[in-house]
Short mmCIF file of C-alpha atoms and ligand atoms in Angstrom, two decimals:
data_model
loop_
_atom_site.label_atom_id
_atom_site.label_comp_id
_atom_site.label_asym_id
_atom_site.label_seq_id
_atom_site.Cartn_x
_atom_site.Cartn_y
_atom_site.Cartn_z
CA MET T 556 0.00 0.00 0.00
CA ILE T 557 0.94 3.66 -0.16
CA LEU T 558 0.85 6.32 2.57
CA VAL T 559 -0.46 9.73 1.51
CA THR T 560 -0.15 12.78 3.77
CA GLY T 561 -2.63 15.63 3.36
CA GLY T 562 -5.05 13.46 1.40
CA ALA T 563 -8.13 15.40 2.54
CA GLY T 564 -6.96 18.68 1.00
CA PHE T 565 -7.53 19.92 -2.53
CA ILE T 566 -4.81 18.08 -4.46
CA GLY T 567 -4.42 15.24 -1.97
CA SER T 568 -8.09 14.25 -2.15
CA ASN T 569 -8.07 14.47 -5.94
CA PHE T 570 -4.97 12.26 -5.87
CA VAL T 571 -6.52 9.62 -3.57
CA LEU T 572 -9.66 9.44 -5.75
CA ASP T 573 -7.54 9.30 -8.90
CA TRP T 574 -5.23 6.64 -7.45
CA LEU T 575 -8.07 4.33 -6.47
CA ALA T 576 -9.72 4.87 -9.85
CA HIS T 577 -6.53 3.56 -11.49
CA SER T 578 -5.40 0.88 -9.05
CA ASP T 579 -6.55 -1.42 -6.28
CA GLU T 580 -3.48 -0.69 -4.17
CA PRO T 581 -4.79 0.60 -0.81
CA VAL T 582 -4.08 4.08 0.54
CA VAL T 583 -3.46 5.10 4.14
CA ASN T 584 -4.38 8.77 4.30
CA LEU T 585 -2.83 10.78 7.16
CA ASP T 586 -4.39 14.22 7.46
CA LYS T 587 -4.68 16.60 10.39
CA LEU T 588 -7.95 18.04 9.03
CA THR T 589 -6.97 21.68 9.38
CA TYR T 590 -9.44 24.22 7.94
CA ALA T 591 -8.23 23.02 4.48
CA GLY T 592 -8.91 19.32 5.03
CA ASN T 593 -12.39 18.11 4.14
CA LEU T 594 -13.58 14.53 4.39
CA HIS T 595 -16.58 15.36 2.20
CA ASN T 596 -14.10 15.28 -0.69
CA LEU T 597 -13.67 11.57 -0.01
CA ALA T 598 -17.32 10.73 0.66
CA SER T 599 -17.39 8.33 -2.30
CA LEU T 600 -14.79 6.18 -0.51
CA ARG T 601 -16.73 5.89 2.76
CA ASP T 602 -17.33 2.14 2.38
CA ASP T 603 -14.23 1.41 0.36
CA PRO T 604 -11.80 -0.87 2.28
CA ARG T 605 -8.94 0.34 0.06
CA HIS T 606 -8.97 3.73 1.83
CA VAL T 607 -7.86 3.99 5.46
CA PHE T 608 -8.22 7.49 6.87
CA VAL T 609 -6.23 8.54 9.94
CA GLN T 610 -6.69 11.98 11.46
CA GLY T 611 -3.30 13.11 12.73
CA ASP T 612 -0.33 15.41 12.39
CA ILE T 613 2.78 14.66 10.33
CA GLY T 614 4.62 16.31 13.23
CA ASP T 615 3.46 13.57 15.62
CA ALA T 616 6.50 11.30 15.46
CA ALA T 617 4.97 8.46 17.51
CA LEU T 618 1.89 8.36 15.29
CA VAL T 619 3.89 8.38 12.04
CA VAL T 620 6.26 5.65 13.32
CA SER T 621 3.33 3.48 14.33
CA LEU T 622 1.49 3.99 11.01
CA LEU T 623 4.59 2.98 9.07
CA ALA T 624 5.11 -0.10 11.26
CA THR T 625 1.46 -1.16 11.02
CA HIS T 626 0.79 -0.58 7.34
CA ARG T 627 4.30 -1.07 5.87
CA PRO T 628 3.77 1.19 2.82
CA ARG T 629 5.99 0.80 -0.24
CA ALA T 630 5.85 4.56 -0.79
CA VAL T 631 5.07 7.79 1.04
CA LEU T 632 3.54 10.63 -0.98
CA HIS T 633 3.84 13.87 0.94
CA PHE T 634 1.14 16.46 0.12
CA ALA T 635 0.43 17.78 3.63
CA ALA T 636 1.26 21.44 4.01
CA GLU T 637 -0.03 24.84 4.86
CA SER T 638 -0.55 26.05 1.30
CA HIS T 639 -2.06 29.55 1.11
CA VAL T 640 0.40 32.40 0.46
CA ASP T 641 -1.85 35.10 1.98
CA ARG T 642 -2.25 33.13 5.21
CA SER T 643 1.53 32.74 5.37
CA ILE T 644 1.84 36.52 5.30
CA HIS T 645 -0.62 36.98 8.19
CA GLY T 646 0.66 34.02 10.24
CA PRO T 647 3.89 32.33 9.14
CA ALA T 648 4.34 30.17 12.26
CA ALA T 649 1.97 27.39 11.14
CA PHE T 650 3.90 27.19 7.85
CA ILE T 651 7.21 26.63 9.63
CA GLU T 652 5.59 24.15 11.99
CA THR T 653 4.00 21.93 9.32
CA ASN T 654 6.03 22.52 6.17
CA VAL T 655 9.47 22.55 7.80
CA ASN T 656 9.27 20.82 11.19
CA GLY T 657 6.50 18.48 10.09
CA THR T 658 8.41 17.40 6.98
CA PHE T 659 11.52 16.88 9.10
CA THR T 660 9.62 14.66 11.57
CA LEU T 661 8.11 12.69 8.70
CA LEU T 662 11.52 12.24 7.05
CA GLU T 663 13.07 11.02 10.29
CA ALA T 664 10.32 8.42 10.80
CA VAL T 665 10.57 7.31 7.16
CA ARG T 666 14.37 7.07 7.35
CA ALA T 667 14.19 4.74 10.36
CA TYR T 668 11.45 2.65 8.73
CA TRP T 669 13.34 2.43 5.44
CA ALA T 670 16.60 1.46 7.19
CA GLY T 671 14.87 -1.57 8.69
CA MET T 672 13.59 -2.95 5.37
CA SER T 673 14.95 -5.91 3.42
CA ALA T 674 17.36 -4.98 0.61
CA ALA T 675 14.68 -5.60 -2.03
CA ASP T 676 12.04 -3.53 -0.23
CA LYS T 677 14.58 -0.76 0.39
CA ALA T 678 15.36 -0.58 -3.30
CA ALA T 679 11.69 -0.44 -4.26
CA PHE T 680 10.69 2.17 -1.64
CA ARG T 681 9.97 5.80 -2.66
CA PHE T 682 9.43 9.07 -0.78
CA LEU T 683 7.71 11.49 -3.14
CA HIS T 684 7.69 15.12 -2.00
CA VAL T 685 5.05 17.37 -3.56
CA SER T 686 6.57 20.83 -3.88
CA THR T 687 5.75 23.98 -5.80
CA ASP T 688 7.10 26.24 -8.53
CA GLU T 689 7.02 29.12 -6.03
CA VAL T 690 10.39 28.06 -4.57
CA TYR T 691 12.02 29.50 -7.72
CA GLY T 692 10.74 33.01 -6.97
CA THR T 693 9.45 35.39 -9.60
CA LEU T 694 10.12 35.93 -13.33
CA GLY T 695 10.30 39.05 -15.47
CA ALA T 696 8.02 39.25 -18.51
CA ASP T 697 10.75 38.06 -20.92
CA ASP T 698 12.55 35.54 -18.68
CA ALA T 699 12.69 31.88 -19.71
CA PRO T 700 10.38 29.59 -17.67
CA PHE T 701 11.67 27.83 -14.54
CA THR T 702 13.66 24.67 -15.17
CA GLU T 703 14.80 22.12 -12.58
CA THR T 704 18.16 23.93 -12.38
CA THR T 705 16.73 27.41 -11.75
CA ALA T 706 18.19 28.75 -8.48
CA TYR T 707 15.90 28.85 -5.47
CA ALA T 708 14.65 32.35 -4.58
CA PRO T 709 11.50 32.00 -2.46
CA ASN T 710 9.75 35.29 -1.68
CA SER T 711 6.90 34.48 0.72
CA PRO T 712 6.92 32.70 4.07
CA TYR T 713 4.97 29.92 2.31
CA SER T 714 7.48 29.44 -0.49
CA ALA T 715 10.41 29.77 1.93
CA SER T 716 8.94 27.01 4.09
CA LYS T 717 8.42 24.79 1.03
CA ALA T 718 12.00 25.52 -0.09
CA ALA T 719 13.28 24.48 3.35
CA SER T 720 11.36 21.21 3.10
CA ASP T 721 12.77 20.60 -0.39
CA HIS T 722 16.29 21.06 0.95
CA LEU T 723 15.65 18.54 3.72
CA VAL T 724 14.34 15.99 1.20
CA ARG T 725 17.37 16.58 -1.00
CA ALA T 726 19.73 16.17 1.98
CA TYR T 727 18.06 12.90 3.07
CA HIS T 728 18.73 11.50 -0.37
CA HIS T 729 22.34 12.65 -0.57
CA THR T 730 23.29 11.88 3.03
CA TYR T 731 21.27 8.77 3.85
CA GLY T 732 20.43 7.46 0.39
CA LEU T 733 16.68 7.73 1.01
CA PRO T 734 15.02 7.10 -2.39
CA THR T 735 13.36 10.47 -2.86
CA LEU T 736 11.55 12.18 -5.74
CA THR T 737 10.43 15.82 -5.77
CA THR T 738 7.86 17.51 -8.01
CA HIS T 739 7.49 21.27 -8.52
CA CYS T 740 4.05 22.01 -9.86
CA SER T 741 2.44 25.22 -11.02
CA ASN T 742 -1.01 26.51 -9.97
CA ASN T 743 -3.64 23.77 -9.90
CA TYR T 744 -7.38 24.23 -10.35
CA GLY T 745 -10.36 21.88 -10.42
CA PRO T 746 -12.88 20.17 -8.09
CA TYR T 747 -12.55 20.50 -4.29
CA HIS T 748 -10.38 23.63 -4.54
CA PHE T 749 -10.82 25.57 -1.30
CA PRO T 750 -12.48 28.96 -1.93
CA GLU T 751 -9.66 31.02 -0.45
CA LYS T 752 -7.64 30.54 -3.68
CA LEU T 753 -8.29 32.71 -6.73
CA ILE T 754 -10.43 30.50 -9.00
CA PRO T 755 -12.84 29.00 -6.43
CA LEU T 756 -13.05 32.32 -4.56
CA ILE T 757 -14.11 34.12 -7.74
CA LEU T 758 -16.70 31.44 -8.52
CA ALA T 759 -18.14 31.53 -5.00
CA ASN T 760 -18.24 35.35 -4.83
CA ALA T 761 -19.65 35.71 -8.33
CA ARG T 762 -22.68 33.57 -7.56
CA ALA T 763 -23.15 35.22 -4.16
CA GLY T 764 -23.24 38.66 -5.84
CA LYS T 765 -20.10 39.74 -3.96
CA PRO T 766 -17.07 41.70 -5.26
CA LEU T 767 -14.45 39.73 -7.24
CA PRO T 768 -11.19 40.89 -5.63
CA ILE T 769 -8.22 41.50 -7.95
CA TYR T 770 -4.93 42.19 -6.20
CA GLY T 771 -2.99 45.17 -7.58
CA ASP T 772 -3.27 45.57 -11.35
CA GLY T 773 -4.30 41.94 -11.99
CA ARG T 774 -1.49 41.49 -14.53
CA GLN T 775 0.41 38.89 -12.44
CA VAL T 776 0.90 35.70 -14.41
CA ARG T 777 0.41 32.11 -13.26
CA ASP T 778 0.74 28.83 -15.18
CA TRP T 779 -2.51 26.89 -14.63
CA LEU T 780 -2.78 23.09 -14.61
CA TYR T 781 -5.95 21.02 -14.19
CA VAL T 782 -5.61 19.01 -10.98
CA SER T 783 -6.11 15.56 -12.56
CA ASP T 784 -3.10 16.27 -14.79
CA HIS T 785 -1.03 16.94 -11.68
CA CYS T 786 -2.26 13.65 -10.21
CA ALA T 787 -1.25 11.79 -13.37
CA ALA T 788 2.19 13.43 -13.27
CA ILE T 789 2.69 12.29 -9.68
CA ARG T 790 1.69 8.72 -10.54
CA ARG T 791 4.16 8.80 -13.43
CA VAL T 792 7.03 10.20 -11.34
CA LEU T 793 6.36 7.61 -8.63
CA ALA T 794 6.43 4.81 -11.20
CA ALA T 795 9.43 5.86 -13.25
CA GLY T 796 11.17 8.93 -11.80
CA ARG T 797 14.92 8.73 -11.28
CA LEU T 798 15.95 8.66 -7.62
CA GLY T 799 16.98 11.97 -6.11
CA GLU T 800 15.66 13.86 -9.14
CA THR T 801 13.28 16.80 -9.27
CA TYR T 802 10.59 17.22 -11.93
CA ASN T 803 8.78 20.41 -12.90
CA VAL T 804 5.09 19.95 -13.70
CA GLY T 805 3.07 22.62 -15.50
CA GLY T 806 0.34 23.29 -18.01
CA TRP T 807 2.25 25.35 -20.60
CA ASN T 808 -0.53 27.78 -19.91
CA GLU T 809 0.49 31.19 -18.65
CA MET T 810 -2.34 33.61 -17.95
CA ALA T 811 -2.70 36.98 -16.25
CA ASN T 812 -5.06 36.90 -13.26
CA LEU T 813 -7.42 39.39 -14.84
CA ASP T 814 -7.74 37.19 -17.94
CA VAL T 815 -8.51 34.19 -15.73
CA VAL T 816 -11.22 36.16 -13.93
CA HIS T 817 -12.67 37.43 -17.23
CA THR T 818 -12.80 33.83 -18.51
CA LEU T 819 -14.63 32.68 -15.36
CA CYS T 820 -17.14 35.54 -15.67
CA ASP T 821 -17.77 34.77 -19.33
CA ILE T 822 -18.38 31.06 -18.67
CA LEU T 823 -20.73 31.92 -15.80
CA ASP T 824 -22.53 34.45 -18.00
CA ALA T 825 -23.18 31.61 -20.46
CA LEU T 826 -23.98 28.80 -18.00
CA ASP T 827 -25.68 30.68 -15.18
CA PRO T 828 -26.60 34.19 -16.39
CA LYS T 829 -27.50 36.99 -13.99
CA PRO T 830 -30.92 38.62 -14.42
CA ARG T 831 -29.12 41.62 -15.90
CA GLY T 832 -25.50 42.61 -16.60
CA SER T 833 -22.34 40.48 -16.55
CA TYR T 834 -20.42 38.91 -13.69
CA ARG T 835 -17.56 41.11 -14.89
CA ASP T 836 -19.43 44.05 -13.30
CA GLN T 837 -18.53 42.61 -9.87
CA ILE T 838 -14.75 42.90 -10.46
CA SER T 839 -13.15 45.01 -7.74
CA TYR T 840 -9.49 46.04 -7.47
CA VAL T 841 -8.08 45.68 -3.94
CA ALA T 842 -4.69 46.25 -2.29
CA ASP T 843 -1.89 44.10 -3.69
CA ARG T 844 -0.44 41.08 -1.86
CA PRO T 845 2.79 42.15 -0.10
CA GLY T 846 5.81 40.80 -1.98
CA HIS T 847 3.50 39.54 -4.75
CA ASP T 848 5.42 37.41 -7.27
CA ARG T 849 4.84 38.85 -10.73
CA ARG T 850 5.12 35.80 -12.92
CA TYR T 851 5.50 32.03 -12.66
CA ALA T 852 6.11 29.86 -15.71
CA ILE T 853 7.14 26.22 -15.77
CA ASP T 854 9.27 24.46 -18.35
CA ALA T 855 7.78 20.96 -18.12
CA GLY T 856 10.11 19.59 -20.81
CA LYS T 857 12.08 17.22 -18.56
CA ILE T 858 9.07 15.20 -17.35
CA GLU T 859 7.78 14.97 -20.92
CA ARG T 860 11.14 13.88 -22.36
CA GLU T 861 12.08 11.44 -19.60
CA LEU T 862 8.73 10.12 -18.41
CA GLY T 863 6.37 10.85 -21.30
CA TRP T 864 3.96 12.97 -19.22
CA LYS T 865 2.17 15.97 -20.62
CA PRO T 866 -1.14 17.58 -19.68
CA ALA T 867 -4.30 16.05 -21.10
CA GLU T 868 -6.48 19.12 -20.48
CA THR T 869 -6.18 22.54 -22.07
CA PHE T 870 -7.19 25.55 -19.98
CA GLU T 871 -10.36 25.83 -22.06
CA THR T 872 -11.48 22.26 -21.32
CA GLY T 873 -10.30 22.23 -17.70
CA ILE T 874 -11.81 25.54 -16.68
CA ARG T 875 -15.19 24.69 -18.19
CA LYS T 876 -15.23 21.38 -16.26
CA THR T 877 -14.26 23.29 -13.12
CA VAL T 878 -17.05 25.86 -13.43
CA GLN T 879 -19.54 23.08 -14.13
CA TRP T 880 -18.30 21.20 -11.06
CA TYR T 881 -18.76 24.23 -8.79
CA LEU T 882 -22.22 24.94 -10.20
CA GLY T 883 -23.20 21.32 -9.58
CA ASN T 884 -21.70 21.18 -6.09
CA GLN T 885 -23.06 24.23 -4.33
CA GLU T 886 -23.64 22.21 -1.19
CA TRP T 887 -19.90 21.47 -0.97
CA VAL T 888 -19.17 25.18 -1.38
CA ARG T 889 -21.72 26.11 1.33
CA ASP T 890 -20.27 23.49 3.70
CA VAL T 891 -16.73 24.81 3.50
CA GLN T 892 -17.88 28.42 3.77
CA SER T 893 -18.23 28.30 7.53
CA GLY T 894 -16.19 28.70 10.67
CA ASP T 895 -12.56 29.50 10.12
CA TYR T 896 -13.11 30.30 6.45
CA LEU T 897 -15.51 33.15 7.26
CA LYS T 898 -13.12 34.61 9.82
CA TRP T 899 -10.37 34.47 7.21
CA VAL T 900 -12.39 36.33 4.59
CA GLU T 901 -13.20 39.05 7.12
CA LYS T 902 -9.53 39.43 8.04
CA GLN T 903 -8.16 39.38 4.50
CA TYR T 904 -10.76 41.38 2.61
CA GLY T 905 -12.61 43.24 5.36
CA LEU T 906 -9.44 45.11 6.33
CA GLN T 907 -8.42 45.87 2.73
CA ASP T 908 -11.85 47.13 1.74
CA GLY T 909 -12.21 49.18 4.90
P1 LIG K 1210 -4.52 22.25 0.84
O1 LIG K 1210 -4.24 23.39 1.75
O2 LIG K 1210 -5.80 22.23 0.07
O3 LIG K 1210 -4.46 20.87 1.66
C1 LIG K 1210 -3.48 20.60 2.59
C2 LIG K 1210 -3.91 19.37 3.38
O4 LIG K 1210 -2.87 19.06 4.33
C3 LIG K 1210 -5.19 19.58 4.19
O5 LIG K 1210 -6.05 18.46 4.05
C4 LIG K 1210 -4.70 19.71 5.62
O6 LIG K 1210 -5.64 19.26 6.58
C5 LIG K 1210 -3.45 18.84 5.60
N1 LIG K 1210 -2.49 19.21 6.63
C6 LIG K 1210 -2.04 20.46 6.92
N2 LIG K 1210 -1.16 20.41 7.95
C7 LIG K 1210 -1.03 19.10 8.27
C8 LIG K 1210 -0.25 18.42 9.23
N3 LIG K 1210 0.55 19.07 10.08
N4 LIG K 1210 -0.36 17.07 9.30
C9 LIG K 1210 -1.19 16.39 8.47
N5 LIG K 1210 -1.96 16.99 7.56
C10 LIG K 1210 -1.88 18.34 7.45
O7 LIG K 1210 -3.27 22.17 -0.13
P2 LIG K 1210 -3.20 21.75 -1.68
O8 LIG K 1210 -3.48 22.93 -2.50
O9 LIG K 1210 -3.97 20.51 -1.87
O10 LIG K 1210 -1.63 21.43 -1.81
C11 LIG K 1210 -1.13 20.14 -1.52
C12 LIG K 1210 0.38 20.15 -1.70
O11 LIG K 1210 0.70 20.53 -3.04
C13 LIG K 1210 1.11 21.16 -0.81
O12 LIG K 1210 2.31 20.56 -0.38
C14 LIG K 1210 1.37 22.34 -1.73
O13 LIG K 1210 2.53 23.03 -1.32
C15 LIG K 1210 1.57 21.64 -3.05
N6 LIG K 1210 1.24 22.42 -4.26
C16 LIG K 1210 0.00 23.04 -4.36
C17 LIG K 1210 -0.32 23.70 -5.55
C18 LIG K 1210 -1.67 24.36 -5.74
O14 LIG K 1210 -1.89 25.02 -6.76
N7 LIG K 1210 -2.62 24.22 -4.82
C19 LIG K 1210 0.60 23.75 -6.60
C20 LIG K 1210 1.84 23.13 -6.44
C21 LIG K 1210 2.14 22.46 -5.27
O1 LIG K 1211 2.27 28.15 -8.01
C1 LIG K 1211 1.85 27.12 -7.16
C2 LIG K 1211 1.14 27.70 -5.98
O2 LIG K 1211 -0.13 28.15 -6.44
C3 LIG K 1211 0.97 26.72 -4.82
O3 LIG K 1211 2.24 26.37 -4.33
C4 LIG K 1211 0.13 27.34 -3.70
O4 LIG K 1211 -0.10 26.40 -2.67
C5 LIG K 1211 -1.19 27.79 -4.29
O5 LIG K 1211 -1.97 28.43 -3.29
C6 LIG K 1211 -0.97 28.73 -5.46
O6 LIG K 1211 -0.39 30.00 -5.02
P1 LIG K 1211 -0.86 31.41 -5.61
O7 LIG K 1211 -0.54 32.45 -4.62
O8 LIG K 1211 -0.36 31.59 -7.00
O9 LIG K 1211 -2.45 31.12 -5.71
P2 LIG K 1211 -3.73 32.01 -5.32
O10 LIG K 1211 -4.93 31.30 -5.84
O11 LIG K 1211 -3.72 32.44 -3.89
O12 LIG K 1211 -3.52 33.33 -6.21
C7 LIG K 1211 -3.39 33.23 -7.61
C8 LIG K 1211 -3.13 34.64 -8.13
O13 LIG K 1211 -4.32 35.43 -7.95
C9 LIG K 1211 -2.05 35.37 -7.38
O14 LIG K 1211 -1.30 36.19 -8.28
C10 LIG K 1211 -2.79 36.25 -6.38
C11 LIG K 1211 -4.07 36.56 -7.11
N1 LIG K 1211 -5.27 36.76 -6.26
C12 LIG K 1211 -5.56 35.80 -5.34
C13 LIG K 1211 -6.65 35.92 -4.51
C14 LIG K 1211 -6.96 34.88 -3.46
C15 LIG K 1211 -6.10 37.85 -6.46
O15 LIG K 1211 -5.84 38.71 -7.33
N2 LIG K 1211 -7.19 37.96 -5.65
C16 LIG K 1211 -7.51 37.07 -4.68
O16 LIG K 1211 -8.51 37.26 -3.95
#
């Protein structure tokens, strides 16, 4: 079986569903269920014996050691993290705790577990670390996209904490020989995306008749990838990636934020029109994110050349599926829009608007 951390979050839950749709190999899913973890995402697996959910912290060494000893996974896929840049600006401590200290605790437990395996099991074992393109920092308009050899230059507490975790993973491979793989993916979108991030936030606010907040001039560029393509890339890297290597994963799809928001408004205008006017009328410019990275772009050539992966979805197909999913899953949206999420919106946007 495999052990997934953070499998109740956006990408992790998509990955668990995708994995079990492609294979009968069971998954142990270790997730703390922070505000970002949502077991509703995995409701279809409620009676599926291939999925074992454990609520717990990757920083709980005793728990991780015991899970490894009990389930004896052949791979650990590490998604768990604090993942929202804006939250890292307001409160970086949780990012250091989970992304740095938590990853360290997990690596230590995995190292001990791996050391005790038979030679054959040791050789087959993999630790796959899910990282981000944000560790490379920001690009100018004419710069070449990030490659795997681009120097690290993280600019937010979030990206700095992810960079620190990447360095630990790298060191555990070089020093101890732990069979690691690291992926650096660009911005994902798709089902179960928590509505604090741009695309689901815009969809939720648009339908609620609320302002659609654009930071700064809205000309910042991100490279968008449909989440199931990221899941397929991770499966491919796990199956065939070279040990100790890093792989960039992206959609070859750079877009300015304002263009993304216009696209969402136009699809909503077609699928769920307002009584009068366009959803574009709700666009509202707000204060910029401090230290806002201007442009991310991924060169995903290595994973295509070496492992034969490339995205199956274009932005046009993926974004339409995404809007349709959100329109068809309003109950999911309503469920997550409670508690901590509401306090967050008040803090982030209430202050800026006021
Ligand atoms: P998310 O915030 O939606 O989910 C994170 C999950 O981790 C949640 O279920 C949460 O409960 C869990 N978690 C947090 N702290 C934990 C802890 N201490 N112990 C156990 N579980 C914990 O994040 P996401 O967007 O799904 O991102 C998943 C991973 O992919 C992260 O490592 C992130 O850095 C990386 N990534 C995300 C994107 C993106 O566009 N969202 C792109 C590239 C890489
Ligand atoms: O690049 C990969 C990263 O993508 C992941 O590592 C992160 O975990 C993930 O959250 C995402 O980070 P971003 O900061 O790029 O995503 P976010 O959806 O927060 O913002 C996307 C862009 O939209 C960014 O330039 C900021 C802008 N934005 C965001 C919000 C929430 C707005 O203009 N308004 C908003 O309200």
